[in-house]
PDB file of C-alpha atoms in Angstrom:
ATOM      1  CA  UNK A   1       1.664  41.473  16.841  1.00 64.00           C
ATOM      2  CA  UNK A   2      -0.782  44.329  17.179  1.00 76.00           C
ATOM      3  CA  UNK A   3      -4.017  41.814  18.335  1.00 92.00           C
ATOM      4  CA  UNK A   4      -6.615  44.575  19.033  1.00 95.00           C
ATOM      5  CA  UNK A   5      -6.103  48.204  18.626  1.00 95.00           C
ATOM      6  CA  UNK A   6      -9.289  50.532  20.100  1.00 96.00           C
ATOM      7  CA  UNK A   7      -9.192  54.452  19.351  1.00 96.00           C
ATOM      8  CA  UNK A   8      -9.054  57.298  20.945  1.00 96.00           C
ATOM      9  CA  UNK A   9      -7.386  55.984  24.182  1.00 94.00           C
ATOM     10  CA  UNK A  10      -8.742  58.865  26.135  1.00 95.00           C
ATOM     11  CA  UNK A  11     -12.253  61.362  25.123  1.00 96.00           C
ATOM     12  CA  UNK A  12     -14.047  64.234  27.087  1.00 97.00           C
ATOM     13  CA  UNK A  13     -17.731  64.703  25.360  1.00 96.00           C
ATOM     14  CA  UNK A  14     -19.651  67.452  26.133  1.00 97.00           C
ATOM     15  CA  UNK A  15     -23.673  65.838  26.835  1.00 97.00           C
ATOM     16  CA  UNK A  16     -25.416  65.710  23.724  1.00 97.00           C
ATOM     17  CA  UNK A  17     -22.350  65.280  21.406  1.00 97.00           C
ATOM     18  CA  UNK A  18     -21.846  62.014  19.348  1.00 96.00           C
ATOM     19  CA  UNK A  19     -18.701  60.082  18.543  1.00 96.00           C
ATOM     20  CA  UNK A  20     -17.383  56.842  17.570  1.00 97.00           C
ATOM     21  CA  UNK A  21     -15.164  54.037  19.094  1.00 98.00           C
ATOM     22  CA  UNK A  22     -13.054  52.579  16.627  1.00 97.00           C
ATOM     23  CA  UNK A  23     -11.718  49.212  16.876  1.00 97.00           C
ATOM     24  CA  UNK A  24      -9.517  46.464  14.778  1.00 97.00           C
ATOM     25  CA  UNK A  25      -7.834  43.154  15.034  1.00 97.00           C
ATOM     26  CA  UNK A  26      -5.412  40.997  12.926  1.00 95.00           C
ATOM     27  CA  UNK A  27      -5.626  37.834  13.909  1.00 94.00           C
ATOM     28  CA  UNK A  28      -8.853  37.350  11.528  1.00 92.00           C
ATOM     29  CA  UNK A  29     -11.129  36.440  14.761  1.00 92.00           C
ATOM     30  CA  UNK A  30     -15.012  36.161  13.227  1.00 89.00           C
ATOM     31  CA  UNK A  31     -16.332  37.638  16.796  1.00 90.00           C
ATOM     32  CA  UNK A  32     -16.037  40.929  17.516  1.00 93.00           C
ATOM     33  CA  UNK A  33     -17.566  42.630  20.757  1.00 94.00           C
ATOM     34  CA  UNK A  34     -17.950  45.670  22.529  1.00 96.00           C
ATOM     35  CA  UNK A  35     -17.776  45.789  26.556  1.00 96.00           C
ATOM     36  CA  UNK A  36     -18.415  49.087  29.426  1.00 96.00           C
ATOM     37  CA  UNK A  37     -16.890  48.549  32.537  1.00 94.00           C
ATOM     38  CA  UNK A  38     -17.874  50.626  35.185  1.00 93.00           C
ATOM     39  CA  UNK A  39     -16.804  50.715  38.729  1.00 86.00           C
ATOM     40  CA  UNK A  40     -18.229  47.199  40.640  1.00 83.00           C
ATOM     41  CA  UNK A  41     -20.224  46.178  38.084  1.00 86.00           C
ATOM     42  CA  UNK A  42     -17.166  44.252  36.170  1.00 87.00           C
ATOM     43  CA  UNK A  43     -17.789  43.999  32.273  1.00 91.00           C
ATOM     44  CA  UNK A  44     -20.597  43.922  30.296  1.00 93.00           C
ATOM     45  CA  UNK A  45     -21.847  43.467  27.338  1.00 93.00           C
ATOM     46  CA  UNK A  46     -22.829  46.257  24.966  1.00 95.00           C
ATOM     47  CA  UNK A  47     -23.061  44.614  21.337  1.00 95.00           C
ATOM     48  CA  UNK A  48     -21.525  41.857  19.736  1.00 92.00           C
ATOM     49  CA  UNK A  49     -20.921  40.777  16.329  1.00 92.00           C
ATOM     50  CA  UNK A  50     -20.986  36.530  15.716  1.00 87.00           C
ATOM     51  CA  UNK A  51     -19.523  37.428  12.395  1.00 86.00           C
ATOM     52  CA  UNK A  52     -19.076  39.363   9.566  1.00 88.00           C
ATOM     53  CA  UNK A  53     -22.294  41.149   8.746  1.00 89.00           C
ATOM     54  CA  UNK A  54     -24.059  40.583  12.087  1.00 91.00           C
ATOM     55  CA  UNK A  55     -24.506  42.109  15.180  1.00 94.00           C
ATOM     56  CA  UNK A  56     -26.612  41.811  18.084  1.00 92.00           C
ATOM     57  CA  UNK A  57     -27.603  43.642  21.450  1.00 93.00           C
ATOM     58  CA  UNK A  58     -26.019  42.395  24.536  1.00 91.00           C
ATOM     59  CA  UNK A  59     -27.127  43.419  27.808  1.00 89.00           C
ATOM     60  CA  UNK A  60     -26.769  47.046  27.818  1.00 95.00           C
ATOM     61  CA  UNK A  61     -27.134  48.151  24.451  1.00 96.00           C
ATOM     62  CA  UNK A  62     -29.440  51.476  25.075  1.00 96.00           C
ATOM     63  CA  UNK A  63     -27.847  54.889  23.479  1.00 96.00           C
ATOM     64  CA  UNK A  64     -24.817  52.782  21.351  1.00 97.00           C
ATOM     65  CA  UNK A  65     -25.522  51.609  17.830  1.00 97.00           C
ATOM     66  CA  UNK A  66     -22.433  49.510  15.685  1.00 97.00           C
ATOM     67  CA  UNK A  67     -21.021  49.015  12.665  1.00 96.00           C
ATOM     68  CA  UNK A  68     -19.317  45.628  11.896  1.00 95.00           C
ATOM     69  CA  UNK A  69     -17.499  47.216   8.684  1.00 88.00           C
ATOM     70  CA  UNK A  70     -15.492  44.186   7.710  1.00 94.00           C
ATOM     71  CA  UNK A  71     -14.081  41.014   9.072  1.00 94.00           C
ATOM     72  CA  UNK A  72     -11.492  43.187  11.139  1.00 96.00           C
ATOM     73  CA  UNK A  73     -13.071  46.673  11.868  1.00 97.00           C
ATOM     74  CA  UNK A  74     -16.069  46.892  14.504  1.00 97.00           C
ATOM     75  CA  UNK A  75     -17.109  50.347  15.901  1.00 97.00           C
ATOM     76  CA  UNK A  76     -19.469  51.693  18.777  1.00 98.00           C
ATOM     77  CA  UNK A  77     -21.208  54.922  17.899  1.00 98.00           C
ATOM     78  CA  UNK A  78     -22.839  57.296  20.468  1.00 96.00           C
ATOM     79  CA  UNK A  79     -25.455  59.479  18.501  1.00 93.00           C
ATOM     80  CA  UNK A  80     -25.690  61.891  21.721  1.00 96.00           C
ATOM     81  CA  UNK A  81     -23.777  61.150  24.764  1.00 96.00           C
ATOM     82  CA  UNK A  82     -25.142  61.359  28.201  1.00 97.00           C
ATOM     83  CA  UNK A  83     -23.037  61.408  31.485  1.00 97.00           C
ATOM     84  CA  UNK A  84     -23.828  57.871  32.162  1.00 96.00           C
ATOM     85  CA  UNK A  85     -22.166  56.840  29.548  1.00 97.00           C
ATOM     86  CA  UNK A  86     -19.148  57.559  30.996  1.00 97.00           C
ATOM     87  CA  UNK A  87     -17.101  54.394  31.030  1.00 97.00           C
ATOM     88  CA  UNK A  88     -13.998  52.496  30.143  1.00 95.00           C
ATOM     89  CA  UNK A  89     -15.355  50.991  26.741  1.00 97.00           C
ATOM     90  CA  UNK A  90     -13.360  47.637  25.865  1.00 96.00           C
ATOM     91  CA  UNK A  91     -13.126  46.111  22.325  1.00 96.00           C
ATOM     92  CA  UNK A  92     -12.838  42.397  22.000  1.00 95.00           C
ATOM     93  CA  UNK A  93     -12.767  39.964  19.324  1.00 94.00           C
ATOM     94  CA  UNK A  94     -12.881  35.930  20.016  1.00 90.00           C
ATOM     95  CA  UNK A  95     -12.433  32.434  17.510  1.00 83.00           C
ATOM     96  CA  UNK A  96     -13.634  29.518  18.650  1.00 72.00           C
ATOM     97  CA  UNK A  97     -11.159  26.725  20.269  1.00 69.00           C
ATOM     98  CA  UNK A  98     -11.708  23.234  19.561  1.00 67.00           C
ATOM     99  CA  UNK A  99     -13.263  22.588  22.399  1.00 68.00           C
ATOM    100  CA  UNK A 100     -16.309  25.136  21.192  1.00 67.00           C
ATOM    101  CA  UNK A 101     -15.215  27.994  23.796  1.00 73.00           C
ATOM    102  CA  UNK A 102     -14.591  31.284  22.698  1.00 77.00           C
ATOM    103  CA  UNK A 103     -11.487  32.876  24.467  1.00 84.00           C
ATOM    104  CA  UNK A 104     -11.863  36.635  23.900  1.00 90.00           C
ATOM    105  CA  UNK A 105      -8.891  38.403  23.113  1.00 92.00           C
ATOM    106  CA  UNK A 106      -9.067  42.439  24.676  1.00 93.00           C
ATOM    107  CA  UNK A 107      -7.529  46.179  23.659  1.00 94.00           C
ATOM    108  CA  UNK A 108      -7.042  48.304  25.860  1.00 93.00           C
ATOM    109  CA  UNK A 109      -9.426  50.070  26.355  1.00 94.00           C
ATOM    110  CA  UNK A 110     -11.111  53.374  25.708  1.00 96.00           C
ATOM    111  CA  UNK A 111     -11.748  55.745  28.785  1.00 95.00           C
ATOM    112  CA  UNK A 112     -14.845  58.107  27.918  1.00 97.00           C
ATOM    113  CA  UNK A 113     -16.040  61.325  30.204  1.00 97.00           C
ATOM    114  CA  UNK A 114     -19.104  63.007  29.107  1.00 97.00           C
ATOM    115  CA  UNK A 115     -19.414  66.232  30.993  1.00 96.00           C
TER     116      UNK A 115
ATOM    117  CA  UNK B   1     -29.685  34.035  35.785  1.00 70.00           C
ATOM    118  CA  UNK B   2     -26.616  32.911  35.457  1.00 77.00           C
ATOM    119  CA  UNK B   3     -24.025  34.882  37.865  1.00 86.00           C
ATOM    120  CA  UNK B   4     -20.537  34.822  38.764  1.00 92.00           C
ATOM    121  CA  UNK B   5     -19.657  36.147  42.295  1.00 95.00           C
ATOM    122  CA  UNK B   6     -16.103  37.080  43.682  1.00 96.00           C
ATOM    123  CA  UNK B   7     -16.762  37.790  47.204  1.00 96.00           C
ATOM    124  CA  UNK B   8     -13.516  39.824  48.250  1.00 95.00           C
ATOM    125  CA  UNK B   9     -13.664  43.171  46.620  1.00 94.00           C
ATOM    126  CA  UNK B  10     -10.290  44.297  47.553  1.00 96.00           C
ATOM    127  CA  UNK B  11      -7.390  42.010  49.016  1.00 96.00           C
ATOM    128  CA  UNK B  12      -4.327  42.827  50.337  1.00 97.00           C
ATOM    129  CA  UNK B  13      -1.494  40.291  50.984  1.00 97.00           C
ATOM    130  CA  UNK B  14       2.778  40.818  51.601  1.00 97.00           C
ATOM    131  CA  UNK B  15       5.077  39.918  48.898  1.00 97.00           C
ATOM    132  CA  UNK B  16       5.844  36.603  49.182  1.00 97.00           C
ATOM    133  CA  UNK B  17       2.975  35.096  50.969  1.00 97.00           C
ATOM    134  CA  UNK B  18       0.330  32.796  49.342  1.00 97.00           C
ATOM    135  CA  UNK B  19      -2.583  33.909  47.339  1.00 97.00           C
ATOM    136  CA  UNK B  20      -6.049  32.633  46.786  1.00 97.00           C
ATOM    137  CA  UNK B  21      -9.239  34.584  45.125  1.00 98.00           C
ATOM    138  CA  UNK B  22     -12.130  33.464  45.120  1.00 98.00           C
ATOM    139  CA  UNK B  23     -14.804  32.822  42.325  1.00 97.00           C
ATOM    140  CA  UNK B  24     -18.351  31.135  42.793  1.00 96.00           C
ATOM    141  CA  UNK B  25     -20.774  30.831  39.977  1.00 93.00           C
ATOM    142  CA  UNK B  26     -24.697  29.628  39.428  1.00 88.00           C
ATOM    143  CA  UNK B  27     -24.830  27.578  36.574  1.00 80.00           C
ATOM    144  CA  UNK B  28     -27.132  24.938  35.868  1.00 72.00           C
ATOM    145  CA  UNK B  29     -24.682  22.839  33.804  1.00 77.00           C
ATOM    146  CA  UNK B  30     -20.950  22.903  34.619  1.00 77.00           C
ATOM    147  CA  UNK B  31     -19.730  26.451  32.423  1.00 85.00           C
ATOM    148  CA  UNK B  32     -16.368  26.939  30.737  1.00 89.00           C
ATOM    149  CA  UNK B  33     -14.602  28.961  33.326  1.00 91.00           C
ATOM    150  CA  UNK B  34     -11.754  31.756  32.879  1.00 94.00           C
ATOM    151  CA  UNK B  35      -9.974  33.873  35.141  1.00 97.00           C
ATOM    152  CA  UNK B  36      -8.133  37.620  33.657  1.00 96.00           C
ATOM    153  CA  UNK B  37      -6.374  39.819  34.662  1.00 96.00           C
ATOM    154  CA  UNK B  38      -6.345  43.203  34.176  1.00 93.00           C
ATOM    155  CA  UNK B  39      -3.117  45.578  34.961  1.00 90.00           C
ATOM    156  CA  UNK B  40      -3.616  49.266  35.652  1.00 85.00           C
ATOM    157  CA  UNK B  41      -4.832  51.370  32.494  1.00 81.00           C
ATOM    158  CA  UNK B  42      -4.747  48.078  30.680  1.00 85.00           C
ATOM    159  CA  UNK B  43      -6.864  45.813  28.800  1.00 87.00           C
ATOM    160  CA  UNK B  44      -7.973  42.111  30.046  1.00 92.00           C
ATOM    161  CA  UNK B  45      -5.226  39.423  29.537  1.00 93.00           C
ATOM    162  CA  UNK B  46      -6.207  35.663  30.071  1.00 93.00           C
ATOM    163  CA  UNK B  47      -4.684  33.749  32.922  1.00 96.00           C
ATOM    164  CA  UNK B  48      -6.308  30.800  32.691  1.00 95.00           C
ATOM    165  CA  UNK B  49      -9.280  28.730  31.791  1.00 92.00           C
ATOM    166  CA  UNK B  50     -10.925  25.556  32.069  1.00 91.00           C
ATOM    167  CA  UNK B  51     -13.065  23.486  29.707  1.00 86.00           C
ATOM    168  CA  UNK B  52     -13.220  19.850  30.852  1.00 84.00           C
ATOM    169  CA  UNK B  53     -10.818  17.542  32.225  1.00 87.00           C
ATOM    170  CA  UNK B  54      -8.039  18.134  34.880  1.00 90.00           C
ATOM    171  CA  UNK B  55      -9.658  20.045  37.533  1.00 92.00           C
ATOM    172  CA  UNK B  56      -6.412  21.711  38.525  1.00 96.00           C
ATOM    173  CA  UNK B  57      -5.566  23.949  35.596  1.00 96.00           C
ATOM    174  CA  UNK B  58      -2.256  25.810  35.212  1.00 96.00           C
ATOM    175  CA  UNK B  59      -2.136  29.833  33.699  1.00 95.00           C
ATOM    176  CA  UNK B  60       0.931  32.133  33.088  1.00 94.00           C
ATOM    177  CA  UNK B  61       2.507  34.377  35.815  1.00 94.00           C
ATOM    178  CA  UNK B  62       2.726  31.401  38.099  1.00 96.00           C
ATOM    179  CA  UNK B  63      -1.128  31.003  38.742  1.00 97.00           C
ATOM    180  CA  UNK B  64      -3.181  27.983  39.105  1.00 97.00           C
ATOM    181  CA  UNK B  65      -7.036  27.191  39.499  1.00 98.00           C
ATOM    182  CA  UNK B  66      -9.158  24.826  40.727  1.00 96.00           C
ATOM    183  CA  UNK B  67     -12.750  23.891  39.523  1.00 95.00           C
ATOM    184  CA  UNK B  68     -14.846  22.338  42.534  1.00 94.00           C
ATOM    185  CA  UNK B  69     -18.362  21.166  40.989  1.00 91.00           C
ATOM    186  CA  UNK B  70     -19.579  20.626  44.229  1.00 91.00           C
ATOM    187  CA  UNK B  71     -18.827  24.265  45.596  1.00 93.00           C
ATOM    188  CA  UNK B  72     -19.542  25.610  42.152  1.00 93.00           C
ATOM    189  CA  UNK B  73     -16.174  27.125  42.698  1.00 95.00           C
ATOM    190  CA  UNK B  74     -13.224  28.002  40.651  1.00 97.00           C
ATOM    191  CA  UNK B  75     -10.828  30.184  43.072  1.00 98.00           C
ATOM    192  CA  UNK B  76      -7.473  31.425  42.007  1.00 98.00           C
ATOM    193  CA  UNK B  77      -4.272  30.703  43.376  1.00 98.00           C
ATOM    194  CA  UNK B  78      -0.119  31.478  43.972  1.00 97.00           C
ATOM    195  CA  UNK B  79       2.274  30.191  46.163  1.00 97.00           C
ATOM    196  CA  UNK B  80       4.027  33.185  46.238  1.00 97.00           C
ATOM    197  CA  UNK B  81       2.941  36.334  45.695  1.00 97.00           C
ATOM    198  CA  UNK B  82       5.130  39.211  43.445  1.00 96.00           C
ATOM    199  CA  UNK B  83       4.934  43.064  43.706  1.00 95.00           C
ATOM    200  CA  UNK B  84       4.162  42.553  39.652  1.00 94.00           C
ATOM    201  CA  UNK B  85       0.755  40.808  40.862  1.00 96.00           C
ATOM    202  CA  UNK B  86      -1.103  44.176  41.966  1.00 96.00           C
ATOM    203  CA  UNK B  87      -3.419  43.954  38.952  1.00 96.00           C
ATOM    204  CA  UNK B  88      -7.703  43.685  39.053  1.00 95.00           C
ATOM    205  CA  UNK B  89      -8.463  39.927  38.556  1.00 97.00           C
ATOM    206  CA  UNK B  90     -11.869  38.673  36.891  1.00 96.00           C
ATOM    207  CA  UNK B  91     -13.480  35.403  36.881  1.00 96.00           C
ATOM    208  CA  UNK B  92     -15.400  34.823  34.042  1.00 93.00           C
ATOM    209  CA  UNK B  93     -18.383  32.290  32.930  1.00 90.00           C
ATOM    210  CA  UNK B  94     -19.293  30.958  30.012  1.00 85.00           C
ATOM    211  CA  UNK B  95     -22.334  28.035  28.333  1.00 76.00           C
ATOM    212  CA  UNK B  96     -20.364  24.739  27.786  1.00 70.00           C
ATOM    213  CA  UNK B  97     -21.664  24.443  24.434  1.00 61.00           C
ATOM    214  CA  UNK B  98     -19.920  26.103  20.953  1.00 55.00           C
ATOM    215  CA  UNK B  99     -21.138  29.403  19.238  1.00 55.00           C
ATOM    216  CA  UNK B 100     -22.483  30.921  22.649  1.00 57.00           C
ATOM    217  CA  UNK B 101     -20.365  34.407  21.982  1.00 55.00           C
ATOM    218  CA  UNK B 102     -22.584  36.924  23.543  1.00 59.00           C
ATOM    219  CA  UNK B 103     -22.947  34.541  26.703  1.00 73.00           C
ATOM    220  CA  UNK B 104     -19.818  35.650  28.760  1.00 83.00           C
ATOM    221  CA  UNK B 105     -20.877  36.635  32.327  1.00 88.00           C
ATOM    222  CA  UNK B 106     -18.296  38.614  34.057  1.00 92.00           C
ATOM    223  CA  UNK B 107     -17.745  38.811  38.002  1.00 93.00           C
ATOM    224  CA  UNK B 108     -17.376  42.388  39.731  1.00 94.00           C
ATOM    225  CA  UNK B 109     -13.318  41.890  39.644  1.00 94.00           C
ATOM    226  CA  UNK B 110     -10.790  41.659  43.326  1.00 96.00           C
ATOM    227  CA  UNK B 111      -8.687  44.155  43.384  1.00 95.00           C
ATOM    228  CA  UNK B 112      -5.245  43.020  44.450  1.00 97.00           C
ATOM    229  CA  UNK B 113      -2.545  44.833  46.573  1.00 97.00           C
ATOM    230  CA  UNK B 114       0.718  44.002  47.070  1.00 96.00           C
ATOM    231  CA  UNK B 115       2.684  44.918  50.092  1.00 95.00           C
ATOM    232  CA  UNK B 116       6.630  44.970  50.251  1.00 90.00           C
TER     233      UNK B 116
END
């Protein structure tokens, strides 16, 4: 009953450094998302992936690339970290309901300091 | 733009009293509508939501919601109010058509105290 697993639960990045999030789910959800929430400013939207072999920008997608591996696996890659990218990062992956909503399902989250 | 508001950034209220946070969006159709909650050094978890139908919808943890089209509202509510409640709550918006993934529009969150 794992639902969706995000590693490392905690990083400190020195500026400049790169790393990737790492995230998975088992409940064989075809959208997959990644999510920053910062302090007021709620969630939003980093990338996304519809399904299996896409993914898209969302709202703030500048300094992250992704990686939509397989059906369950869908990571979020800093190439060279900056402090603004400190964040809680949130993985998320969604199915649609019959009624055509998506009801995202979320880890727990991956706090990131970049010093 | 699309945007979801919640108005109260923090809100304090005794154990035991009634609760109600508030949510207004701007839509220009009538959105699918959620409300989460999010417990300290935890991940979202979905209270409730509302897709057509009923405007009064029900959640877990004792919660309720009601969608009022002509406030373009959809506040939160509990009769009675438990320590276990002093979480971070989100209202959440979302196109009422299928397939929109990347369209979910989060509000700034309330922040929720409990006091004994």
């Amino acid at each position: 009953n794992a639902g969706v697993t995000q590693t490392p639960k905690f990083q400190v990045l020195k500026t400049g450094q790169s790393m990737t999030l790492q995230c998975a789910q088992d409940m064989n959800h075809n959208s997959m998302y990644w999510y920053r929430q910062d302090p007021g400013m709620g969630l939003r939207l980093i990338y996304y992936s519809a399904s299996e072999g896409t993914t898209d920008k969302g709202e703030v997608p500048n300094g992250y690339n992704v990686s939509r591996l397989n059906k369950r696996e869908f990571s979020l890659r800093l190439e060279s970290a900056a402090p603004s990218q400190t964040s809680v990062y949130f993985c998320a992956s969604s199915e649609l309901s019959s009624s055509g909503a998506n009801v995202l399902t979320f880890g727990a989250g991956s706090r990131l300091t970049v010093l | 733009a699309q945007s979801v508001t919640q108005p109260d950034i923090h809100i304090t209220v005794s154990e035991g009293a009634s609760l109600e946070l508030r949510c207004n969006y701007s839509y220009g159709a009538t959105p699918y509508l959620f409300w989460y909650v999010q417990s300290p050094g935890q991940g979202l978890q979905l209270l409730l939501k509302y897709f057509s139908g009923d405007t009064l919808v029900q959640g877990i943890k004792g919660f309720e919601a009601e969608f009022k089209r002509s406030q373009s509202s959809f506040n939160l509510r509990k009769p009675s109010v438990h320590w276990s409640d002093a979480s971070e709550y989100f209202c959440a918006v979302a196109p009422n058509y299928g397939g929109a993934t990347n369209k979910l529009i989060f509000g700034t969150g309330t922040l929720l105290a409990v006091q004994p």
